[in-house]
mmCIF file of C-alpha atoms in Angstrom:
data_model
loop_
_atom_site.group_PDB
_atom_site.id
_atom_site.type_symbol
_atom_site.label_atom_id
_atom_site.label_comp_id
_atom_site.label_asym_id
_atom_site.label_seq_id
_atom_site.Cartn_x
_atom_site.Cartn_y
_atom_site.Cartn_z
ATOM 1 C CA ARG A 1 -1.164 9.239 7.565
ATOM 2 C CA LYS A 2 -1.624 8.514 3.962
ATOM 3 C CA GLU A 3 -4.942 7.535 2.581
ATOM 4 C CA VAL A 4 -3.264 4.335 0.650
ATOM 5 C CA GLU A 5 -0.430 2.491 1.604
ATOM 6 C CA GLN A 6 1.831 -0.318 -0.206
ATOM 7 C CA ASP A 7 4.627 -2.090 0.405
ATOM 8 C CA PRO A 8 6.878 -0.667 -2.669
ATOM 9 C CA GLY A 9 8.824 -4.103 -3.117
ATOM 10 C CA PRO A 10 10.707 -4.622 -5.000
ATOM 11 C CA PHE A 11 9.358 -8.299 -5.568
ATOM 12 C CA ASN A 12 11.461 -10.416 -7.711
ATOM 13 C CA VAL A 13 9.914 -13.671 -8.635
ATOM 14 C CA PRO A 14 10.751 -16.490 -11.040
ATOM 15 C CA GLU A 15 8.701 -17.341 -14.191
ATOM 16 C CA GLY A 16 5.699 -19.349 -13.059
ATOM 17 C CA ALA A 17 5.780 -18.233 -9.317
ATOM 18 C CA THR A 18 2.338 -17.317 -7.708
ATOM 19 C CA VAL A 19 3.226 -13.174 -5.757
ATOM 20 C CA ALA A 20 0.487 -11.474 -3.724
ATOM 21 C CA PHE A 21 0.543 -7.775 -3.151
ATOM 22 C CA ASN A 22 -1.530 -6.178 -0.208
ATOM 23 C CA CYS A 23 -2.570 -2.472 0.005
ATOM 24 C CA THR A 24 -4.442 -0.990 3.001
ATOM 25 C CA TYR A 25 -6.645 2.246 3.268
ATOM 26 C CA SER A 26 -7.112 4.274 6.149
ATOM 27 C CA ASN A 27 -10.731 5.342 5.538
ATOM 28 C CA SER A 28 -13.703 3.123 6.127
ATOM 29 C CA ALA A 29 -15.893 5.100 3.923
ATOM 30 C CA SER A 30 -13.795 4.401 0.783
ATOM 31 C CA GLN A 31 -16.522 3.403 -2.134
ATOM 32 C CA SER A 32 -14.489 1.892 -5.006
ATOM 33 C CA PHE A 33 -10.983 -0.259 -5.291
ATOM 34 C CA PHE A 34 -8.887 -0.724 -8.246
ATOM 35 C CA TRP A 35 -5.475 -1.977 -9.096
ATOM 36 C CA TYR A 36 -3.807 -0.521 -11.869
ATOM 37 C CA ARG A 37 -0.553 -1.394 -13.671
ATOM 38 C CA GLN A 38 2.031 0.981 -14.878
ATOM 39 C CA ASP A 39 4.948 -0.464 -17.169
ATOM 40 C CA CYS A 40 8.307 1.877 -16.739
ATOM 41 C CA ARG A 41 7.742 5.553 -18.402
ATOM 42 C CA LYS A 42 4.472 4.471 -19.081
ATOM 43 C CA GLU A 43 0.965 6.003 -17.953
ATOM 44 C CA PRO A 44 -1.359 3.759 -15.572
ATOM 45 C CA LYS A 45 -3.509 1.446 -17.219
ATOM 46 C CA LEU A 46 -6.378 -0.273 -15.294
ATOM 47 C CA LEU A 47 -5.480 -3.890 -14.319
ATOM 48 C CA MET A 48 -9.066 -4.604 -12.908
ATOM 49 C CA SER A 49 -11.350 -3.125 -10.345
ATOM 50 C CA VAL A 50 -11.990 -4.774 -6.709
ATOM 51 C CA TYR A 51 -15.354 -5.853 -5.392
ATOM 52 C CA SER A 52 -16.544 -6.878 -2.273
ATOM 53 C CA SER A 53 -16.805 -10.714 -2.948
ATOM 54 C CA GLY A 54 -13.654 -10.969 -4.604
ATOM 55 C CA ASN A 55 -13.045 -11.502 -8.436
ATOM 56 C CA GLU A 56 -10.805 -13.108 -10.986
ATOM 57 C CA ASP A 57 -9.451 -12.304 -14.417
ATOM 58 C CA GLY A 58 -7.411 -15.075 -15.851
ATOM 59 C CA ARG A 59 -4.311 -15.280 -13.689
ATOM 60 C CA PHE A 60 -5.404 -12.274 -11.707
ATOM 61 C CA THR A 61 -7.497 -12.537 -8.621
ATOM 62 C CA ALA A 62 -8.394 -9.274 -6.395
ATOM 63 C CA GLN A 63 -10.046 -9.218 -2.932
ATOM 64 C CA LEU A 64 -11.349 -6.823 -0.622
ATOM 65 C CA ASN A 65 -11.397 -7.203 3.117
ATOM 66 C CA ARG A 66 -13.501 -4.238 4.097
ATOM 67 C CA ALA A 67 -13.414 -5.002 8.376
ATOM 68 C CA SER A 68 -9.596 -4.854 7.943
ATOM 69 C CA GLN A 69 -9.459 -2.255 5.331
ATOM 70 C CA TYR A 70 -7.016 -3.993 2.681
ATOM 71 C CA ILE A 71 -7.245 -5.096 -1.075
ATOM 72 C CA SER A 72 -4.969 -7.970 -2.421
ATOM 73 C CA LEU A 73 -3.992 -8.702 -5.638
ATOM 74 C CA LEU A 74 -2.815 -12.138 -6.462
ATOM 75 C CA ILE A 75 -0.908 -13.183 -9.625
ATOM 76 C CA ARG A 76 -0.732 -16.624 -10.438
ATOM 77 C CA ASP A 77 2.047 -18.572 -12.878
ATOM 78 C CA SER A 78 3.938 -15.023 -13.394
ATOM 79 C CA LYS A 79 5.034 -13.996 -16.728
ATOM 80 C CA LEU A 80 7.994 -12.089 -17.837
ATOM 81 C CA SER A 81 5.153 -9.707 -19.150
ATOM 82 C CA ASP A 82 3.842 -9.379 -15.661
ATOM 83 C CA SER A 83 7.010 -7.089 -14.567
ATOM 84 C CA ALA A 84 5.587 -3.641 -13.794
ATOM 85 C CA THR A 85 4.685 -1.618 -10.803
ATOM 86 C CA TYR A 86 1.372 -2.131 -9.665
ATOM 87 C CA LEU A 87 -0.917 0.577 -8.051
ATOM 88 C CA CYS A 88 -3.554 0.272 -5.505
ATOM 89 C CA VAL A 89 -6.465 2.932 -6.061
ATOM 90 C CA VAL A 90 -9.324 4.015 -3.899
ATOM 91 C CA ARG A 91 -11.994 6.127 -4.207
ATOM 92 C CA LEU A 92 -13.641 8.178 -1.317
ATOM 93 C CA GLY A 93 -16.376 10.549 -2.901
ATOM 94 C CA ASN A 94 -15.081 12.209 -5.978
ATOM 95 C CA GLN A 95 -11.378 11.821 -4.767
ATOM 96 C CA PHE A 96 -8.956 9.217 -6.243
ATOM 97 C CA TYR A 97 -6.042 8.196 -3.872
ATOM 98 C CA PHE A 98 -3.214 6.025 -5.506
ATOM 99 C CA GLY A 99 -0.660 3.783 -3.555
ATOM 100 C CA THR A 100 2.978 4.957 -4.334
ATOM 101 C CA GLY A 101 2.991 1.171 -6.556
ATOM 102 C CA THR A 102 4.743 -2.460 -5.625
ATOM 103 C CA SER A 103 7.380 -3.072 -7.936
ATOM 104 C CA LEU A 104 7.349 -6.711 -9.492
ATOM 105 C CA THR A 105 10.493 -8.382 -11.581
ATOM 106 C CA VAL A 106 9.625 -11.693 -12.876
ATOM 107 C CA ILE A 107 12.945 -13.202 -13.608
ATOM 108 C CA PRO A 108 13.376 -15.915 -16.503
ATOM 109 C CA ASP B 1 -9.098 2.959 -29.784
ATOM 110 C CA VAL B 2 -9.375 5.429 -26.757
ATOM 111 C CA LYS B 3 -7.211 7.997 -26.815
ATOM 112 C CA VAL B 4 -5.865 10.702 -24.504
ATOM 113 C CA THR B 5 -3.196 13.120 -25.479
ATOM 114 C CA GLN B 6 -1.263 15.833 -23.935
ATOM 115 C CA SER B 7 0.224 18.853 -25.475
ATOM 116 C CA SER B 8 3.935 18.092 -24.696
ATOM 117 C CA ARG B 9 6.098 14.993 -23.533
ATOM 118 C CA TYR B 10 8.969 17.079 -21.974
ATOM 119 C CA LEU B 11 8.931 20.956 -21.078
ATOM 120 C CA VAL B 12 11.563 23.067 -19.037
ATOM 121 C CA LYS B 13 10.419 26.272 -17.696
ATOM 122 C CA ARG B 14 11.589 28.937 -15.439
ATOM 123 C CA THR B 15 10.502 29.969 -12.077
ATOM 124 C CA GLY B 16 7.844 32.450 -12.437
ATOM 125 C CA GLU B 17 6.674 31.665 -15.838
ATOM 126 C CA LYS B 18 3.161 30.732 -16.528
ATOM 127 C CA VAL B 19 2.899 27.437 -17.307
ATOM 128 C CA PHE B 20 -0.054 25.493 -19.543
ATOM 129 C CA LEU B 21 -0.468 22.102 -20.036
ATOM 130 C CA GLU B 22 -3.341 20.782 -22.462
ATOM 131 C CA CYS B 23 -5.107 17.526 -22.577
ATOM 132 C CA VAL B 24 -7.377 16.398 -25.087
ATOM 133 C CA GLN B 25 -9.260 13.111 -24.850
ATOM 134 C CA ASP B 26 -11.259 11.813 -28.046
ATOM 135 C CA MET B 27 -13.868 9.479 -25.747
ATOM 136 C CA ASP B 28 -16.227 12.057 -25.212
ATOM 137 C CA HIS B 29 -15.916 11.589 -21.659
ATOM 138 C CA GLU B 30 -17.357 13.533 -19.064
ATOM 139 C CA ASN B 31 -14.787 13.339 -16.417
ATOM 140 C CA MET B 32 -11.293 14.747 -16.976
ATOM 141 C CA PHE B 33 -8.357 14.804 -14.326
ATOM 142 C CA TRP B 34 -5.117 15.935 -13.576
ATOM 143 C CA TYR B 35 -2.670 14.359 -11.770
ATOM 144 C CA ARG B 36 1.048 14.770 -10.616
ATOM 145 C CA GLN B 37 3.386 11.630 -10.148
ATOM 146 C CA ASP B 38 6.583 12.177 -7.728
ATOM 147 C CA PRO B 39 8.928 9.213 -6.384
ATOM 148 C CA GLY B 40 7.678 8.043 -3.082
ATOM 149 C CA LEU B 41 4.484 9.795 -3.341
ATOM 150 C CA GLY B 42 2.660 8.212 -6.355
ATOM 151 C CA LEU B 43 -0.430 9.943 -8.346
ATOM 152 C CA ARG B 44 -1.864 12.588 -6.766
ATOM 153 C CA LEU B 45 -4.883 14.483 -7.749
ATOM 154 C CA ILE B 46 -4.678 17.927 -8.264
ATOM 155 C CA TYR B 47 -7.865 18.913 -10.006
ATOM 156 C CA PHE B 48 -10.847 17.385 -11.840
ATOM 157 C CA SER B 49 -13.651 18.354 -13.762
ATOM 158 C CA TYR B 50 -17.403 16.435 -14.213
ATOM 159 C CA ASP B 51 -18.376 18.708 -16.816
ATOM 160 C CA VAL B 52 -17.807 21.562 -19.242
ATOM 161 C CA LYS B 53 -16.828 24.700 -16.675
ATOM 162 C CA MET B 54 -17.415 22.388 -13.700
ATOM 163 C CA LYS B 55 -14.421 21.738 -11.560
ATOM 164 C CA GLU B 56 -13.412 20.334 -8.297
ATOM 165 C CA LYS B 57 -9.920 20.454 -6.236
ATOM 166 C CA GLY B 58 -8.036 17.660 -5.427
ATOM 167 C CA ASP B 59 -5.696 16.770 -3.005
ATOM 168 C CA ILE B 60 -3.240 19.417 -4.065
ATOM 169 C CA PRO B 61 -4.713 22.165 -5.713
ATOM 170 C CA GLU B 62 -2.634 25.005 -4.206
ATOM 171 C CA GLY B 63 -0.168 26.865 -7.038
ATOM 172 C CA TYR B 64 -2.372 25.409 -9.810
ATOM 173 C CA SER B 65 -5.608 26.491 -11.549
ATOM 174 C CA VAL B 66 -7.555 24.635 -14.712
ATOM 175 C CA SER B 67 -10.131 25.363 -17.568
ATOM 176 C CA ARG B 68 -12.234 23.389 -19.132
ATOM 177 C CA GLU B 69 -13.849 25.495 -22.357
ATOM 178 C CA LYS B 70 -15.052 21.892 -23.856
ATOM 179 C CA LYS B 71 -15.709 18.894 -23.194
ATOM 180 C CA GLU B 72 -12.735 17.080 -25.060
ATOM 181 C CA ARG B 73 -9.867 19.534 -23.429
ATOM 182 C CA PHE B 74 -8.805 19.961 -19.767
ATOM 183 C CA SER B 75 -5.992 22.535 -19.544
ATOM 184 C CA LEU B 76 -3.944 22.729 -16.359
ATOM 185 C CA ILE B 77 -2.449 25.937 -15.435
ATOM 186 C CA LEU B 78 0.518 26.897 -13.293
ATOM 187 C CA GLU B 79 0.140 30.887 -12.763
ATOM 188 C CA SER B 80 3.495 31.072 -11.318
ATOM 189 C CA ALA B 81 5.758 28.057 -11.943
ATOM 190 C CA SER B 82 8.329 27.389 -8.725
ATOM 191 C CA THR B 83 10.735 24.283 -8.677
ATOM 192 C CA ASN B 84 8.623 22.068 -6.493
ATOM 193 C CA GLN B 85 6.163 21.966 -9.452
ATOM 194 C CA THR B 86 8.907 19.741 -11.228
ATOM 195 C CA SER B 87 6.994 16.707 -11.417
ATOM 196 C CA MET B 88 5.176 14.356 -14.253
ATOM 197 C CA TYR B 89 1.808 15.400 -14.882
ATOM 198 C CA LEU B 90 -0.792 13.095 -16.051
ATOM 199 C CA CYS B 91 -4.146 13.667 -17.500
ATOM 200 C CA ALA B 92 -6.885 11.078 -17.751
ATOM 201 C CA SER B 93 -10.440 10.814 -18.406
ATOM 202 C CA SER B 94 -13.215 8.599 -17.639
ATOM 203 C CA LEU B 95 -16.999 7.847 -18.220
ATOM 204 C CA PRO B 96 -19.272 9.830 -15.219
ATOM 205 C CA GLY B 97 -19.586 8.508 -11.888
ATOM 206 C CA GLY B 98 -16.555 6.906 -9.932
ATOM 207 C CA ASP B 99 -16.114 3.535 -10.886
ATOM 208 C CA TYR B 100 -15.014 3.665 -14.447
ATOM 209 C CA GLU B 101 -12.175 3.156 -15.981
ATOM 210 C CA GLN B 102 -9.641 6.442 -16.120
ATOM 211 C CA TYR B 103 -7.691 6.280 -19.126
ATOM 212 C CA PHE B 104 -4.256 8.431 -18.965
ATOM 213 C CA GLY B 105 -2.533 10.376 -21.173
ATOM 214 C CA PRO B 106 1.351 9.457 -22.014
ATOM 215 C CA GLY B 107 2.254 12.275 -19.196
ATOM 216 C CA THR B 108 4.312 15.500 -19.234
ATOM 217 C CA ARG B 109 7.843 15.820 -17.668
ATOM 218 C CA LEU B 110 7.950 19.462 -16.462
ATOM 219 C CA THR B 111 10.987 20.831 -15.128
ATOM 220 C CA VAL B 112 11.101 24.354 -13.768
ATOM 221 C CA THR B 113 14.633 25.804 -13.374
#
């Protein structure tokens, strides 16, 4: 069983739409949670950390549900520049587990 | 501006060759990581180092070794390259602890023929 699972998509949404991604993790002892963004043929970059109380950064909102062992990312008012692959990342001790990513394309 | 550099963007090696992948960071970070990224499997941690000469195995260390003689440099070594080690290799660094951003290098696309 994979430590972290994501729906690979692709998600194709029009500009201005709201889109949500979920990610589940298998180990309840997982300690830290992140969303990274990876553009085509580029390296991953941190989008945001995910805190227990949920957190927001502009149009992006991340939530953590420890009871159900999933994290989510909500993107409001999608922009063309949001087109990328979004990677869910979970830390367990010194190990970092990446999901395979969810592909988003925002269409004009 | 933070920077992680990797020695090659593309590398082609033959089966059985010894391969060195070099990573250098200029941020004075204690933690450094080596991942490989494969379609359908995502990024998987090979090794990481939390200090000079210190290392810990990640999820898939078999067939790899690492060296960290200086704080800014972390090397990944394939002692005897095999075709199943054809992959994109990404190096990253971060501040100590587990809750800090990892900064990634641009990656090395290694092909073993």
